[in-house]
C-alpha cells in the first residue's frame, strides 16, 4: 500500500527516537513491499523557536493530509516560563483537538525479558500485568470552559471546568468495549461519582452503552481506589475506561510499575481521520542529543501505527516480534540495563531492531 506519514519530532529526545521509529517503519515497508512517504512538520518548543507558536497552522494541514501522524515528544526547561498559549504542551493538546483524537489507547504490560525491572513485589508481578488504559482525550477539565484566573474577594483565584456531554462519554465507552472484545472481555470504568456530577453522568452513560455489549463484563471503580488497586493487584484489570485527567494520571502509574516506561507505546484515534502515535514518555531534556534514549516505545508506537492507523496487522506483529527478539538477544539501553546485558545507545538499539525486522520469521 501507499501511505503518507507525517512526522512531528518535537523537542528533547523526540528527534532521535523518532528517527529510529522511522527506520523501523522503512524496514517493515521494505520487507512487506509498501511505499511509505514521510513528511515532517514542526510542533512544541521547536515550533515556538521557528514561528512563535507551538502548533503552526501548516502543521495541522500536513497532518490532515496524511494517513497517520508519528509524534516524538515536546517540552523542555527552555520553554517552561512562556505563557500558557505558547507552551510546547499546547502543541500536543492542540493537535489532539484539531484532529478530533478523542480516544487514547495506552497499553501497559510486563515484557518477560524485563521482568527484573518491574517495581512490584514478585508475588504480585507473578499474577501478571497486561492492561490497556482507554483514556478520553479531547474533553474534561483539559478543555472545559470557563477556565481562567481572576480576583475573587481580593484573592487571586484559578478555575477550570470538568465537563462531559453524553455523546463524548458514549463514543469513548464504545472504544473501550470494542477494545475489550479483542482482549479478555473486561472493562472497568473509572470515575469519582461519589463526589463529582460529571462522574455521575459518566457512569450513567457507560451503563447505558454497555447494553450494546452484553458479552463484555463491566465494573466501576472510583479513581482513588483504582490508583491503589493498580499497585495492589494489577492483574484484575483488562481495559480501564476513564476520562482525560484521571487517564493521564493512571496511565503514568500503570506504565511506571511495569518498570519499562521507555518501552510503552500509545495511539490516539479519532472518528476517521489520521491517528497519532507516540511513546508515552516525555522529552527527557536531560539526555537529549546524547544517543542514550530508549527508542523502543517509539518503535512500538510505529507498530501501533501500522496496526491501527494503516490496518497492517502482520507488519505490526513483525516489528513487535523484532523488538522482543532484540531484548532476548540482550540489547539494553541505559534505562533498562541489567548486569550481563549489552549496553547500547539509541541508534544502535534502533539498528538492532531493524536488522531483526528484515530477517525474523513471519
Ligand atoms: C500525556 C502528557 C500530556 C497530557 C501533556 C504533555 C500535555 O502528560 O500525554 O500524558 O497531559 O495529556
Ligand atoms: Mg501524562
Coordinates of C-alpha atoms and ligand atoms in Angstrom, one line a residue:
X1 CA 0.0 0.0 0.0
X2 CA 1.0 3.6 -0.4
X3 CA 0.7 5.7 2.8
X4 CA 1.8 9.2 3.8
X5 CA 3.0 9.6 7.4
X6 CA 3.5 13.0 9.0
X7 CA 6.4 13.2 11.4
X8 CA 6.3 15.5 14.4
X9 CA 9.7 15.1 16.1
X10 CA 9.3 17.9 18.6
X11 CA 11.8 18.5 21.4
X12 CA 14.4 16.9 23.6
X13 CA 14.9 13.3 22.6
X14 CA 12.0 13.5 20.2
X15 CA 14.0 13.8 17.0
X16 CA 16.5 10.9 17.9
X17 CA 13.8 8.4 19.0
X18 CA 11.6 9.2 16.0
X19 CA 14.5 8.7 13.6
X20 CA 14.7 5.1 14.9
X21 CA 10.9 4.7 14.7
X22 CA 11.1 5.8 11.0
X23 CA 13.9 3.4 10.3
X24 CA 11.8 0.6 11.7
X25 CA 8.8 1.6 9.6
X26 CA 11.0 1.8 6.5
X27 CA 12.4 -1.7 7.3
X28 CA 8.9 -3.1 7.6
X29 CA 7.9 -1.3 4.4
X30 CA 10.7 -2.9 2.5
X31 CA 10.1 -6.3 3.8
X32 CA 6.3 -6.2 3.1
X33 CA 6.6 -4.1 -0.1
X34 CA 4.8 -0.9 1.0
X35 CA 5.6 2.6 -0.2
X36 CA 5.6 4.9 2.9
X37 CA 6.2 8.6 2.2
X38 CA 7.3 10.7 5.1
X39 CA 6.6 14.4 5.5
X40 CA 7.8 16.4 8.5
X41 CA 6.3 19.3 10.5
X42 CA 7.1 21.5 13.5
X43 CA 5.5 21.2 16.9
X44 CA 6.2 22.2 20.5
X45 CA 9.2 24.2 21.5
X46 CA 10.9 23.6 18.1
X47 CA 7.8 25.3 16.5
X48 CA 7.9 28.1 19.1
X49 CA 11.5 28.8 18.2
X50 CA 10.8 28.8 14.5
X51 CA 7.5 30.5 14.3
X52 CA 6.4 31.8 17.7
X53 CA 3.7 29.3 18.2
X54 CA 3.6 25.6 19.4
X55 CA 1.2 24.5 16.7
X56 CA 1.6 26.3 13.4
X57 CA -1.5 26.1 11.1
X58 CA 0.7 24.4 8.5
X59 CA 1.4 21.5 10.9
X60 CA -2.3 20.8 11.2
X61 CA -2.7 20.9 7.5
X62 CA 0.2 18.5 6.9
X63 CA -1.3 16.1 9.5
X64 CA -4.7 16.2 7.9
X65 CA -3.2 15.4 4.5
X66 CA -1.5 12.3 5.9
X67 CA -2.7 8.8 6.7
X68 CA -1.1 8.8 10.1
X69 CA 0.9 11.1 12.4
X70 CA 4.0 9.9 14.2
X71 CA 5.0 12.0 17.2
X72 CA 8.2 12.2 19.3
X73 CA 7.9 14.4 22.4
X74 CA 7.5 18.1 23.3
X75 CA 8.7 20.4 26.1
X76 CA 11.8 21.3 28.0
X77 CA 13.1 23.8 30.5
X78 CA 13.9 26.3 27.8
X79 CA 10.1 27.0 27.2
X80 CA 8.9 26.5 30.8
X81 CA 8.4 30.1 31.6
X82 CA 6.4 31.0 28.5
X83 CA 2.7 32.0 28.9
X84 CA 0.2 29.1 28.6
X85 CA -0.7 29.7 24.9
X86 CA 2.9 29.3 23.9
X87 CA 3.9 26.4 26.0
X88 CA 5.1 23.3 24.0
X89 CA 2.3 21.2 25.6
X90 CA -0.2 23.4 23.8
X91 CA 1.2 21.8 20.6
X92 CA 0.2 18.3 21.5
X93 CA -3.1 19.3 23.2
X94 CA -3.9 21.4 20.1
X95 CA -3.2 18.7 17.6
X96 CA -5.3 16.2 19.5
X97 CA -8.2 18.6 19.4
X98 CA -7.6 19.6 15.7
X99 CA -7.6 16.0 14.6
X100 CA -10.5 15.1 16.8
X101 CA -8.4 12.4 18.6
X102 CA -10.8 11.5 21.4
X103 CA -9.6 8.0 22.1
X104 CA -6.2 7.5 23.7
X105 CA -5.1 3.8 24.0
X106 CA -2.2 3.2 26.4
X107 CA -1.3 -0.4 26.9
X108 CA 0.8 -1.4 29.9
X109 CA 2.3 -4.8 30.1
X110 CA 5.3 -6.7 31.5
X111 CA 7.9 -7.7 29.0
X112 CA 9.0 -11.1 30.2
X113 CA 12.6 -10.2 29.2
X114 CA 12.4 -7.2 31.5
X115 CA 10.7 -8.9 34.5
X116 CA 13.6 -7.8 36.8
X117 CA 12.7 -4.1 36.2
X118 CA 9.1 -4.4 37.4
X119 CA 8.5 -2.3 40.5
X120 CA 6.0 -4.7 42.0
X121 CA 6.7 -7.4 44.6
X122 CA 7.5 -10.7 42.9
X123 CA 4.3 -12.5 44.0
X124 CA 2.2 -9.6 42.7
X125 CA 4.0 -9.4 39.4
X126 CA 3.7 -13.2 39.0
X127 CA -0.1 -12.7 38.7
X128 CA 0.6 -10.7 35.5
X129 CA 0.1 -7.2 34.3
X130 CA -1.4 -6.8 30.8
X131 CA -3.9 -3.9 30.7
X132 CA -4.8 -1.0 28.5
X133 CA -6.0 2.4 29.6
X134 CA -8.6 3.8 27.2
X135 CA -8.4 7.5 28.1
X136 CA -10.8 10.1 26.7
X137 CA -8.6 12.8 25.2
X138 CA -10.4 15.8 23.9
X139 CA -12.7 16.8 26.8
X140 CA -12.8 17.0 30.6
X141 CA -11.1 19.7 32.7
X142 CA -8.4 19.8 30.0
X143 CA -10.7 21.7 27.6
X144 CA -13.8 22.7 29.6
X145 CA -14.9 26.3 29.7
X146 CA -14.9 28.6 31.6
X147 CA -11.3 28.5 32.7
X148 CA -9.1 31.2 33.9
X149 CA -7.8 33.4 36.7
X150 CA -9.4 36.3 38.4
X151 CA -9.6 38.2 41.7
X152 CA -12.4 36.9 43.9
X153 CA -12.8 38.7 47.2
X154 CA -9.4 40.3 46.6
X155 CA -7.7 36.9 46.2
X156 CA -6.0 35.5 43.1
X157 CA -8.2 32.6 42.1
X158 CA -7.8 30.0 39.4
X159 CA -10.5 27.8 38.0
X160 CA -11.1 25.1 35.3
X161 CA -14.3 23.3 34.4
X162 CA -14.7 19.5 34.4
X163 CA -17.3 18.8 31.7
X164 CA -18.5 15.9 29.6
X165 CA -21.6 15.6 27.5
X166 CA -23.3 12.2 27.0
X167 CA -22.1 11.8 23.4
X168 CA -18.4 12.3 24.4
X169 CA -18.8 9.6 27.1
X170 CA -20.7 7.2 24.7
X171 CA -18.2 7.3 22.0
X172 CA -15.2 6.6 24.3
X173 CA -17.2 3.9 26.1
X174 CA -17.7 2.2 22.7
X175 CA -14.0 2.3 22.0
X176 CA -13.4 0.6 25.4
X177 CA -16.0 -2.1 24.9
X178 CA -14.7 -2.8 21.3
X179 CA -11.1 -2.9 22.6
X180 CA -12.2 -5.4 25.3
X181 CA -13.7 -7.7 22.6
X182 CA -10.2 -8.2 21.2
X183 CA -8.8 -8.9 24.6
X184 CA -10.1 -10.6 27.8
X185 CA -13.6 -9.1 27.6
X186 CA -13.5 -6.9 30.8
X187 CA -14.0 -3.1 31.1
X188 CA -13.5 -1.3 34.4
X189 CA -14.9 2.3 34.2
X190 CA -13.1 4.7 36.5
X191 CA -14.5 7.9 37.9
X192 CA -15.3 9.8 41.1
X193 CA -19.1 9.5 41.1
X194 CA -19.2 9.7 44.9
X195 CA -18.2 13.4 44.6
X196 CA -18.4 14.7 41.0
X197 CA -21.5 15.5 38.9
X198 CA -19.5 14.8 35.7
X199 CA -18.6 11.4 37.0
X200 CA -22.3 10.6 37.8
X201 CA -23.2 11.3 34.2
X202 CA -20.2 9.3 33.0
X203 CA -21.3 6.2 35.0
X204 CA -24.9 6.5 33.8
X205 CA -23.9 6.7 30.1
X206 CA -21.3 3.9 30.4
X207 CA -24.0 1.7 31.8
X208 CA -26.4 2.6 29.0
X209 CA -23.8 2.0 26.4
X210 CA -22.9 -1.4 28.0
X211 CA -26.3 -2.7 26.9
X212 CA -24.9 -2.8 23.3
X213 CA -22.1 -5.1 24.6
X214 CA -23.7 -7.8 26.7
X215 CA -20.7 -10.1 26.1
X216 CA -18.4 -7.6 27.9
X217 CA -18.1 -7.7 31.7
X218 CA -18.4 -4.1 33.1
X219 CA -17.3 -2.9 36.6
X220 CA -16.9 0.5 38.2
X221 CA -14.2 1.9 40.5
X222 CA -13.5 5.3 42.0
X223 CA -10.3 6.7 40.8
X224 CA -8.6 6.8 44.2
X225 CA -9.3 3.1 44.7
X226 CA -8.1 2.4 41.2
X227 CA -4.8 4.1 42.0
X228 CA -4.4 1.7 44.9
X229 CA -5.6 -1.4 43.1
X230 CA -3.1 -0.8 40.3
X231 CA -0.2 -1.5 42.7
X232 CA -2.1 -4.0 44.9
X233 CA -3.2 -6.3 42.1
X234 CA -3.0 -5.0 38.5
X235 CA -3.8 -8.5 37.2
X236 CA -7.5 -7.7 37.9
X237 CA -7.6 -5.1 35.0
X238 CA -8.1 -5.7 31.3
X239 CA -9.4 -2.5 29.9
X240 CA -9.6 0.6 32.1
X241 CA -12.0 3.2 30.7
X242 CA -11.6 6.7 32.0
X243 CA -11.7 10.5 31.4
X244 CA -8.9 12.7 30.3
X245 CA -7.5 13.8 33.7
X246 CA -7.8 10.5 35.5
X247 CA -6.4 8.8 32.5
X248 CA -3.4 11.0 32.4
X249 CA -2.6 10.1 36.0
X250 CA -3.5 6.4 35.9
X251 CA -1.6 5.7 32.7
X252 CA 1.6 7.1 34.1
X253 CA 1.1 4.9 37.2
X254 CA 0.3 1.8 35.1
X255 CA 3.3 2.4 32.9
X256 CA 5.9 3.0 35.6
X257 CA 5.1 -0.1 37.7
X258 CA 6.0 -2.2 34.7
X259 CA 9.5 -0.8 35.1
X260 CA 9.6 -0.1 31.4
X261 CA 8.5 3.5 30.9
X262 CA 10.8 3.7 27.9
X263 CA 9.0 0.7 26.3
X264 CA 5.4 1.7 26.2
X265 CA 3.6 3.0 23.1
X266 CA 0.3 4.8 22.7
X267 CA -2.2 5.5 20.0
X268 CA -4.7 8.4 19.8
X269 CA -7.6 7.8 17.4
X270 CA -10.5 9.9 16.1
X271 CA -13.6 9.3 14.1
X272 CA -11.9 8.5 10.8
X273 CA -9.1 11.0 10.1
X274 CA -5.4 10.2 10.7
X275 CA -4.5 8.8 14.1
X276 CA -1.5 9.9 16.1
X277 CA 1.1 7.5 17.5
X278 CA 3.6 8.4 20.2
X279 CA 5.7 6.9 23.1
X280 CA 4.1 7.6 26.4
X281 CA 7.2 9.0 27.9
X282 CA 8.3 12.7 27.6
X283 CA 11.1 14.7 26.0
X284 CA 13.8 13.8 28.6
X285 CA 15.8 17.0 28.0
X286 CA 18.5 15.8 30.4
X287 CA 19.7 13.2 28.0
X288 CA 18.7 14.9 24.7
X289 CA 21.2 14.6 21.9
X290 CA 23.4 12.1 23.8
X291 CA 22.2 9.0 22.0
X292 CA 21.1 7.5 25.3
X293 CA 17.3 7.4 24.9
X294 CA 15.4 4.2 24.6
X295 CA 13.8 4.2 21.1
X296 CA 11.7 1.1 21.8
X297 CA 8.5 2.9 22.9
X298 CA 8.6 4.9 19.7
X299 CA 9.3 1.8 17.6
X300 CA 6.4 0.0 19.3
X301 CA 4.2 3.1 18.6
X302 CA 5.2 2.6 15.0
X303 CA 3.8 -0.9 15.3
X304 CA 0.5 0.6 16.6
X305 CA 0.6 3.0 13.7
X306 CA 0.7 0.1 11.3
X307 CA -1.9 -2.0 13.1
X308 CA -4.5 0.7 14.0
X309 CA -3.6 3.5 11.6
X310 CA -2.9 1.7 8.4
X311 CA -4.6 -1.7 9.2
X312 CA -1.4 -3.7 8.6
X313 CA -1.5 -6.2 11.4
X314 CA 1.1 -8.6 10.0
X315 CA 3.6 -5.8 9.6
X316 CA 2.9 -4.6 13.2
X317 CA 3.4 -8.1 14.5
X318 CA 6.7 -8.2 12.7
X319 CA 8.0 -5.1 14.4
X320 CA 6.8 -6.3 17.8
X321 CA 8.5 -9.6 17.3
X322 CA 11.7 -7.9 16.3
X323 CA 11.7 -5.8 19.5
X324 CA 11.1 -8.9 21.6
X325 CA 14.0 -10.7 19.8
X326 CA 16.3 -7.7 20.3
X327 CA 15.6 -7.8 24.0
X328 CA 16.0 -11.6 24.1
X329 CA 19.4 -11.1 22.4
X330 CA 20.5 -9.0 25.3
X331 CA 20.5 -5.5 23.9
X332 CA 19.6 -2.8 26.5
X333 CA 19.6 1.0 26.6
X334 CA 20.7 2.6 29.9
X335 CA 17.2 2.9 31.4
X336 CA 16.6 -0.9 31.2
X337 CA 20.2 -2.0 31.6
X338 CA 20.9 -5.1 33.8
X339 CA 24.1 -6.9 34.7
X340 CA 25.2 -9.3 31.9
X341 CA 23.4 -7.4 29.1
X342 CA 24.8 -5.4 26.3
X343 CA 24.5 -1.6 26.8
X344 CA 23.7 0.2 23.5
X345 CA 22.7 3.7 22.6
X346 CA 19.6 4.9 20.9
X347 CA 20.8 4.5 17.3
X348 CA 22.4 1.0 17.9
X349 CA 19.2 -0.2 19.5
X350 CA 17.2 1.0 16.5
X351 CA 19.6 -0.7 14.1
X352 CA 19.4 -4.0 16.1
X353 CA 15.6 -3.9 15.8
X354 CA 15.7 -3.1 12.0
X355 CA 18.1 -5.9 11.3
X356 CA 15.6 -8.3 13.0
X357 CA 12.6 -6.8 11.2
X358 CA 14.3 -7.9 7.9
X359 CA 15.1 -11.4 9.0
X360 CA 12.7 -12.5 11.7
X361 CA 10.4 -15.4 10.7
X362 CA 6.9 -14.2 10.0
Ligands
LIG1 C1 0.4 12.9 28.3 C2 1.0 14.2 28.7 C3 0.2 15.4 28.2 C4 -1.2 15.3 28.9 C5 0.9 16.7 28.4 C6 2.2 16.8 27.8 C7 0.0 17.9 27.9 O1 1.2 14.2 30.1 O2 0.2 12.7 27.1 O3 0.0 12.1 29.1 O4 -1.4 15.8 30.0 O5 -2.1 14.7 28.2
LIG2 MG1 0.7 12.3 31.1

